């Protein structure tokens, strides 16, 4: 019986009261029923790069599971490690990590072991089914969700594609004071390591490390600034910088969609792959819900949302995600080279033009970070 019918035209106060009597006090009980029907959402604390807990990505999952994401955003893996180390265990239910930092998260005891059967690895390209650093033997600790490539990001009005097809463009006389750095040592040093001819850009001996530092110092006079996440967007958009080291389509793709004359090319020396992966935080009291989120975002439907994330685009490892993307967003599938049965971005990985990012092998992370601080201050 709908008590609100008593408010319709033609019913008097006596009818309303009679209806209430028949319900045995049900009218008075309605607020309590509403509280049960519309219970407060469960908060899921997520540590991630900016954009990962915004409505365009999470709204559907939140509605279906009565969840509200509570994000803490960071920029750069070192920043992420610092935030976790300063927080009590169980603070973060879900942690988005750059792939190269998963081993450090695991070694520090910050993340939970996962069950591989819970995730759709059979739908992933073979290259991503047992991704380096995400496993310890047969034990899984993180699930890859998206990735992209880093190359030369440039202003198409000022620089030709041919000029941008080598990292040497950063030293061009016309770019003096117009080259920018995304302010994180890892991608920038990796790019110049590739330029120096290091096939494994993060696994270099002391002689190669010395040469890398010297090469970087010759670049310093060209640099017009070191930019954070937001500053990278604005400086490329307004022409403050004409070339940006350390980034890729995850920045220029967003800007190009909004009309900026910028793009990214993978130069002849090769490019780097950034890879983002989800972990469950050690001590989380909502681990089942965190697992459900990872399952959702790595499903075909979730992968399409990840590709189209408003904050910055990406490619995805799930082949079924590629198929759904081609059906629903064919222009974006073509733009990013995610079309099956034709030449696509997997070819760049398979022919060796793309190197996976990793932490320094023969130096410490602190060595690279210390040099970056010295370089910035010079």
JSON list of N, CA and C in Angstrom, two decimals, residues 216-262:
[
{"chain": "A", "resi": 216, "resn": "UNK", "atom": "N", "xyz": [73.24, 15.00, -19.05]},
{"chain": "A", "resi": 216, "resn": "UNK", "atom": "CA", "xyz": [72.16, 15.79, -18.47]},
{"chain": "A", "resi": 216, "resn": "UNK", "atom": "C", "xyz": [72.62, 17.23, -18.18]},
{"chain": "A", "resi": 217, "resn": "UNK", "atom": "N", "xyz": [73.81, 17.37, -17.69]},
{"chain": "A", "resi": 217, "resn": "UNK", "atom": "CA", "xyz": [74.31, 18.71, -17.34]},
{"chain": "A", "resi": 217, "resn": "UNK", "atom": "C", "xyz": [74.41, 19.60, -18.57]},
{"chain": "A", "resi": 218, "resn": "UNK", "atom": "N", "xyz": [74.69, 19.01, -19.74]},
{"chain": "A", "resi": 218, "resn": "UNK", "atom": "CA", "xyz": [74.75, 19.82, -20.96]},
{"chain": "A", "resi": 218, "resn": "UNK", "atom": "C", "xyz": [73.36, 20.28, -21.40]},
{"chain": "A", "resi": 219, "resn": "UNK", "atom": "N", "xyz": [72.33, 19.60, -20.92]},
{"chain": "A", "resi": 219, "resn": "UNK", "atom": "CA", "xyz": [70.95, 19.98, -21.26]},
{"chain": "A", "resi": 219, "resn": "UNK", "atom": "C", "xyz": [70.43, 21.12, -20.39]},
{"chain": "A", "resi": 220, "resn": "UNK", "atom": "N", "xyz": [71.04, 21.29, -19.23]},
{"chain": "A", "resi": 220, "resn": "UNK", "atom": "CA", "xyz": [70.49, 22.23, -18.24]},
{"chain": "A", "resi": 220, "resn": "UNK", "atom": "C", "xyz": [70.27, 23.64, -18.79]},
{"chain": "A", "resi": 221, "resn": "UNK", "atom": "N", "xyz": [71.16, 24.21, -19.63]},
{"chain": "A", "resi": 221, "resn": "UNK", "atom": "CA", "xyz": [70.93, 25.57, -20.15]},
{"chain": "A", "resi": 221, "resn": "UNK", "atom": "C", "xyz": [69.69, 25.69, -21.04]},
{"chain": "A", "resi": 222, "resn": "UNK", "atom": "N", "xyz": [69.20, 24.57, -21.55]},
{"chain": "A", "resi": 222, "resn": "UNK", "atom": "CA", "xyz": [68.03, 24.59, -22.42]},
{"chain": "A", "resi": 222, "resn": "UNK", "atom": "C", "xyz": [66.72, 24.66, -21.64]},
{"chain": "A", "resi": 223, "resn": "UNK", "atom": "N", "xyz": [66.80, 24.36, -20.33]},
{"chain": "A", "resi": 223, "resn": "UNK", "atom": "CA", "xyz": [65.59, 24.11, -19.55]},
{"chain": "A", "resi": 223, "resn": "UNK", "atom": "C", "xyz": [64.95, 25.41, -19.07]},
{"chain": "A", "resi": 224, "resn": "UNK", "atom": "N", "xyz": [63.65, 25.53, -19.37]},
{"chain": "A", "resi": 224, "resn": "UNK", "atom": "CA", "xyz": [62.90, 26.70, -18.96]},
{"chain": "A", "resi": 224, "resn": "UNK", "atom": "C", "xyz": [62.09, 26.50, -17.70]},
{"chain": "A", "resi": 225, "resn": "UNK", "atom": "N", "xyz": [62.05, 25.27, -17.18]},
{"chain": "A", "resi": 225, "resn": "UNK", "atom": "CA", "xyz": [61.30, 25.04, -15.95]},
{"chain": "A", "resi": 225, "resn": "UNK", "atom": "C", "xyz": [61.11, 23.57, -15.66]},
{"chain": "A", "resi": 226, "resn": "UNK", "atom": "N", "xyz": [60.79, 23.32, -14.39]},
{"chain": "A", "resi": 226, "resn": "UNK", "atom": "CA", "xyz": [60.46, 21.98, -13.90]},
{"chain": "A", "resi": 226, "resn": "UNK", "atom": "C", "xyz": [59.00, 22.04, -13.44]},
{"chain": "A", "resi": 227, "resn": "UNK", "atom": "N", "xyz": [58.17, 21.16, -13.96]},
{"chain": "A", "resi": 227, "resn": "UNK", "atom": "CA", "xyz": [56.73, 21.35, -13.81]},
{"chain": "A", "resi": 227, "resn": "UNK", "atom": "C", "xyz": [56.06, 20.16, -13.12]},
{"chain": "A", "resi": 228, "resn": "UNK", "atom": "N", "xyz": [55.11, 20.49, -12.25]},
{"chain": "A", "resi": 228, "resn": "UNK", "atom": "CA", "xyz": [54.29, 19.45, -11.63]},
{"chain": "A", "resi": 228, "resn": "UNK", "atom": "C", "xyz": [53.19, 19.04, -12.60]},
{"chain": "A", "resi": 229, "resn": "UNK", "atom": "N", "xyz": [52.27, 18.22, -12.12]},
{"chain": "A", "resi": 229, "resn": "UNK", "atom": "CA", "xyz": [51.21, 17.66, -12.97]},
{"chain": "A", "resi": 229, "resn": "UNK", "atom": "C", "xyz": [50.44, 18.77, -13.69]},
{"chain": "A", "resi": 230, "resn": "UNK", "atom": "N", "xyz": [49.91, 19.73, -12.94]},
{"chain": "A", "resi": 230, "resn": "UNK", "atom": "CA", "xyz": [49.13, 20.81, -13.54]},
{"chain": "A", "resi": 230, "resn": "UNK", "atom": "C", "xyz": [49.98, 21.74, -14.37]},
{"chain": "A", "resi": 231, "resn": "UNK", "atom": "N", "xyz": [51.19, 22.04, -13.89]},
{"chain": "A", "resi": 231, "resn": "UNK", "atom": "CA", "xyz": [52.07, 22.94, -14.62]},
{"chain": "A", "resi": 231, "resn": "UNK", "atom": "C", "xyz": [52.51, 22.39, -15.96]},
{"chain": "A", "resi": 232, "resn": "UNK", "atom": "N", "xyz": [52.62, 21.07, -16.06]},
{"chain": "A", "resi": 232, "resn": "UNK", "atom": "CA", "xyz": [52.99, 20.45, -17.32]},
{"chain": "A", "resi": 232, "resn": "UNK", "atom": "C", "xyz": [51.92, 20.72, -18.38]},
{"chain": "A", "resi": 233, "resn": "UNK", "atom": "N", "xyz": [50.66, 20.57, -17.99]},
{"chain": "A", "resi": 233, "resn": "UNK", "atom": "CA", "xyz": [49.57, 20.86, -18.91]},
{"chain": "A", "resi": 233, "resn": "UNK", "atom": "C", "xyz": [49.60, 22.32, -19.35]},
{"chain": "A", "resi": 234, "resn": "UNK", "atom": "N", "xyz": [49.63, 23.23, -18.37]},
{"chain": "A", "resi": 234, "resn": "UNK", "atom": "CA", "xyz": [49.49, 24.65, -18.70]},
{"chain": "A", "resi": 234, "resn": "UNK", "atom": "C", "xyz": [50.67, 25.18, -19.50]},
{"chain": "A", "resi": 235, "resn": "UNK", "atom": "N", "xyz": [51.89, 24.74, -19.19]},
{"chain": "A", "resi": 235, "resn": "UNK", "atom": "CA", "xyz": [53.07, 25.26, -19.89]},
{"chain": "A", "resi": 235, "resn": "UNK", "atom": "C", "xyz": [53.11, 24.82, -21.35]},
{"chain": "A", "resi": 236, "resn": "UNK", "atom": "N", "xyz": [52.63, 23.61, -21.64]},
{"chain": "A", "resi": 236, "resn": "UNK", "atom": "CA", "xyz": [52.54, 23.17, -23.03]},
{"chain": "A", "resi": 236, "resn": "UNK", "atom": "C", "xyz": [51.40, 23.86, -23.76]},
{"chain": "A", "resi": 237, "resn": "UNK", "atom": "N", "xyz": [50.30, 24.07, -23.04]},
{"chain": "A", "resi": 237, "resn": "UNK", "atom": "CA", "xyz": [49.13, 24.67, -23.67]},
{"chain": "A", "resi": 237, "resn": "UNK", "atom": "C", "xyz": [49.36, 26.14, -24.03]},
{"chain": "A", "resi": 238, "resn": "UNK", "atom": "N", "xyz": [50.04, 26.87, -23.14]},
{"chain": "A", "resi": 238, "resn": "UNK", "atom": "CA", "xyz": [50.22, 28.30, -23.39]},
{"chain": "A", "resi": 238, "resn": "UNK", "atom": "C", "xyz": [51.51, 28.64, -24.13]},
{"chain": "A", "resi": 239, "resn": "UNK", "atom": "N", "xyz": [52.28, 27.63, -24.50]},
{"chain": "A", "resi": 239, "resn": "UNK", "atom": "CA", "xyz": [53.50, 27.87, -25.28]},
{"chain": "A", "resi": 239, "resn": "UNK", "atom": "C", "xyz": [54.70, 28.31, -24.46]},
{"chain": "A", "resi": 240, "resn": "UNK", "atom": "N", "xyz": [54.57, 28.23, -23.13]},
{"chain": "A", "resi": 240, "resn": "UNK", "atom": "CA", "xyz": [55.74, 28.56, -22.29]},
{"chain": "A", "resi": 240, "resn": "UNK", "atom": "C", "xyz": [56.90, 27.63, -22.61]},
{"chain": "A", "resi": 241, "resn": "UNK", "atom": "N", "xyz": [56.58, 26.36, -22.87]},
{"chain": "A", "resi": 241, "resn": "UNK", "atom": "CA", "xyz": [57.59, 25.41, -23.34]},
{"chain": "A", "resi": 241, "resn": "UNK", "atom": "C", "xyz": [57.13, 24.84, -24.67]},
{"chain": "A", "resi": 242, "resn": "UNK", "atom": "N", "xyz": [58.09, 24.51, -25.51]},
{"chain": "A", "resi": 242, "resn": "UNK", "atom": "CA", "xyz": [57.80, 23.97, -26.84]},
{"chain": "A", "resi": 242, "resn": "UNK", "atom": "C", "xyz": [58.13, 22.49, -26.94]},
{"chain": "A", "resi": 243, "resn": "UNK", "atom": "N", "xyz": [58.88, 21.98, -25.98]},
{"chain": "A", "resi": 243, "resn": "UNK", "atom": "CA", "xyz": [59.16, 20.54, -25.90]},
{"chain": "A", "resi": 243, "resn": "UNK", "atom": "C", "xyz": [59.23, 20.18, -24.43]},
{"chain": "A", "resi": 244, "resn": "UNK", "atom": "N", "xyz": [58.71, 19.02, -24.10]},
{"chain": "A", "resi": 244, "resn": "UNK", "atom": "CA", "xyz": [58.69, 18.59, -22.70]},
{"chain": "A", "resi": 244, "resn": "UNK", "atom": "C", "xyz": [59.28, 17.19, -22.59]},
{"chain": "A", "resi": 245, "resn": "UNK", "atom": "N", "xyz": [60.29, 17.06, -21.73]},
{"chain": "A", "resi": 245, "resn": "UNK", "atom": "CA", "xyz": [60.92, 15.76, -21.49]},
{"chain": "A", "resi": 245, "resn": "UNK", "atom": "C", "xyz": [60.21, 15.05, -20.34]},
{"chain": "A", "resi": 246, "resn": "UNK", "atom": "N", "xyz": [60.13, 13.73, -20.44]},
{"chain": "A", "resi": 246, "resn": "UNK", "atom": "CA", "xyz": [59.61, 12.93, -19.33]},
{"chain": "A", "resi": 246, "resn": "UNK", "atom": "C", "xyz": [58.13, 12.63, -19.38]},
{"chain": "A", "resi": 247, "resn": "UNK", "atom": "N", "xyz": [57.46, 12.99, -20.48]},
{"chain": "A", "resi": 247, "resn": "UNK", "atom": "CA", "xyz": [56.02, 12.72, -20.56]},
{"chain": "A", "resi": 247, "resn": "UNK", "atom": "C", "xyz": [55.68, 12.05, -21.89]},
{"chain": "A", "resi": 248, "resn": "UNK", "atom": "N", "xyz": [54.37, 11.92, -22.14]},
{"chain": "A", "resi": 248, "resn": "UNK", "atom": "CA", "xyz": [53.90, 11.30, -23.37]},
{"chain": "A", "resi": 248, "resn": "UNK", "atom": "C", "xyz": [52.47, 11.68, -23.64]},
{"chain": "A", "resi": 249, "resn": "UNK", "atom": "N", "xyz": [51.75, 10.80, -24.33]},
{"chain": "A", "resi": 249, "resn": "UNK", "atom": "CA", "xyz": [50.37, 11.07, -24.73]},
{"chain": "A", "resi": 249, "resn": "UNK", "atom": "C", "xyz": [49.44, 11.24, -23.53]},
{"chain": "A", "resi": 250, "resn": "UNK", "atom": "N", "xyz": [49.85, 10.77, -22.37]},
{"chain": "A", "resi": 250, "resn": "UNK", "atom": "CA", "xyz": [48.99, 10.94, -21.19]},
{"chain": "A", "resi": 250, "resn": "UNK", "atom": "C", "xyz": [48.79, 12.43, -20.88]},
{"chain": "A", "resi": 251, "resn": "UNK", "atom": "N", "xyz": [49.72, 13.27, -21.35]},
{"chain": "A", "resi": 251, "resn": "UNK", "atom": "CA", "xyz": [49.54, 14.72, -21.25]},
{"chain": "A", "resi": 251, "resn": "UNK", "atom": "C", "xyz": [49.09, 15.30, -22.59]},
{"chain": "A", "resi": 252, "resn": "UNK", "atom": "N", "xyz": [49.82, 15.05, -23.65]},
{"chain": "A", "resi": 252, "resn": "UNK", "atom": "CA", "xyz": [49.52, 15.68, -24.93]},
{"chain": "A", "resi": 252, "resn": "UNK", "atom": "C", "xyz": [48.19, 15.21, -25.52]},
{"chain": "A", "resi": 253, "resn": "UNK", "atom": "N", "xyz": [47.78, 13.98, -25.20]},
{"chain": "A", "resi": 253, "resn": "UNK", "atom": "CA", "xyz": [46.50, 13.49, -25.70]},
{"chain": "A", "resi": 253, "resn": "UNK", "atom": "C", "xyz": [45.34, 14.31, -25.17]},
{"chain": "A", "resi": 254, "resn": "UNK", "atom": "N", "xyz": [45.40, 14.66, -23.88]},
{"chain": "A", "resi": 254, "resn": "UNK", "atom": "CA", "xyz": [44.35, 15.49, -23.28]},
{"chain": "A", "resi": 254, "resn": "UNK", "atom": "C", "xyz": [44.35, 16.87, -23.91]},
{"chain": "A", "resi": 255, "resn": "UNK", "atom": "N", "xyz": [45.54, 17.46, -24.05]},
{"chain": "A", "resi": 255, "resn": "UNK", "atom": "CA", "xyz": [45.65, 18.80, -24.61]},
{"chain": "A", "resi": 255, "resn": "UNK", "atom": "C", "xyz": [45.19, 18.84, -26.06]},
{"chain": "A", "resi": 256, "resn": "UNK", "atom": "N", "xyz": [45.57, 17.84, -26.84]},
{"chain": "A", "resi": 256, "resn": "UNK", "atom": "CA", "xyz": [45.19, 17.81, -28.25]},
{"chain": "A", "resi": 256, "resn": "UNK", "atom": "C", "xyz": [43.67, 17.72, -28.42]},
{"chain": "A", "resi": 257, "resn": "UNK", "atom": "N", "xyz": [43.01, 16.97, -27.54]},
{"chain": "A", "resi": 257, "resn": "UNK", "atom": "CA", "xyz": [41.55, 16.87, -27.60]},
{"chain": "A", "resi": 257, "resn": "UNK", "atom": "C", "xyz": [40.90, 18.23, -27.38]},
{"chain": "A", "resi": 258, "resn": "UNK", "atom": "N", "xyz": [41.59, 19.10, -26.64]},
{"chain": "A", "resi": 258, "resn": "UNK", "atom": "CA", "xyz": [41.07, 20.44, -26.36]},
{"chain": "A", "resi": 258, "resn": "UNK", "atom": "C", "xyz": [41.63, 21.49, -27.32]},
{"chain": "A", "resi": 259, "resn": "UNK", "atom": "N", "xyz": [42.24, 21.03, -28.41]},
{"chain": "A", "resi": 259, "resn": "UNK", "atom": "CA", "xyz": [42.65, 21.95, -29.45]},
{"chain": "A", "resi": 259, "resn": "UNK", "atom": "C", "xyz": [44.08, 22.43, -29.42]},
{"chain": "A", "resi": 260, "resn": "UNK", "atom": "N", "xyz": [44.87, 22.01, -28.44]},
{"chain": "A", "resi": 260, "resn": "UNK", "atom": "CA", "xyz": [46.26, 22.46, -28.36]},
{"chain": "A", "resi": 260, "resn": "UNK", "atom": "C", "xyz": [47.08, 21.80, -29.48]},
{"chain": "A", "resi": 261, "resn": "UNK", "atom": "N", "xyz": [48.06, 22.53, -29.99]},
{"chain": "A", "resi": 261, "resn": "UNK", "atom": "CA", "xyz": [48.90, 22.03, -31.09]},
{"chain": "A", "resi": 261, "resn": "UNK", "atom": "C", "xyz": [50.10, 21.28, -30.52]},
{"chain": "A", "resi": 262, "resn": "UNK", "atom": "N", "xyz": [49.83, 20.15, -29.90]},
{"chain": "A", "resi": 262, "resn": "UNK", "atom": "CA", "xyz": [50.88, 19.34, -29.29]},
{"chain": "A", "resi": 262, "resn": "UNK", "atom": "C", "xyz": [50.63, 17.87, -29.58]}
]
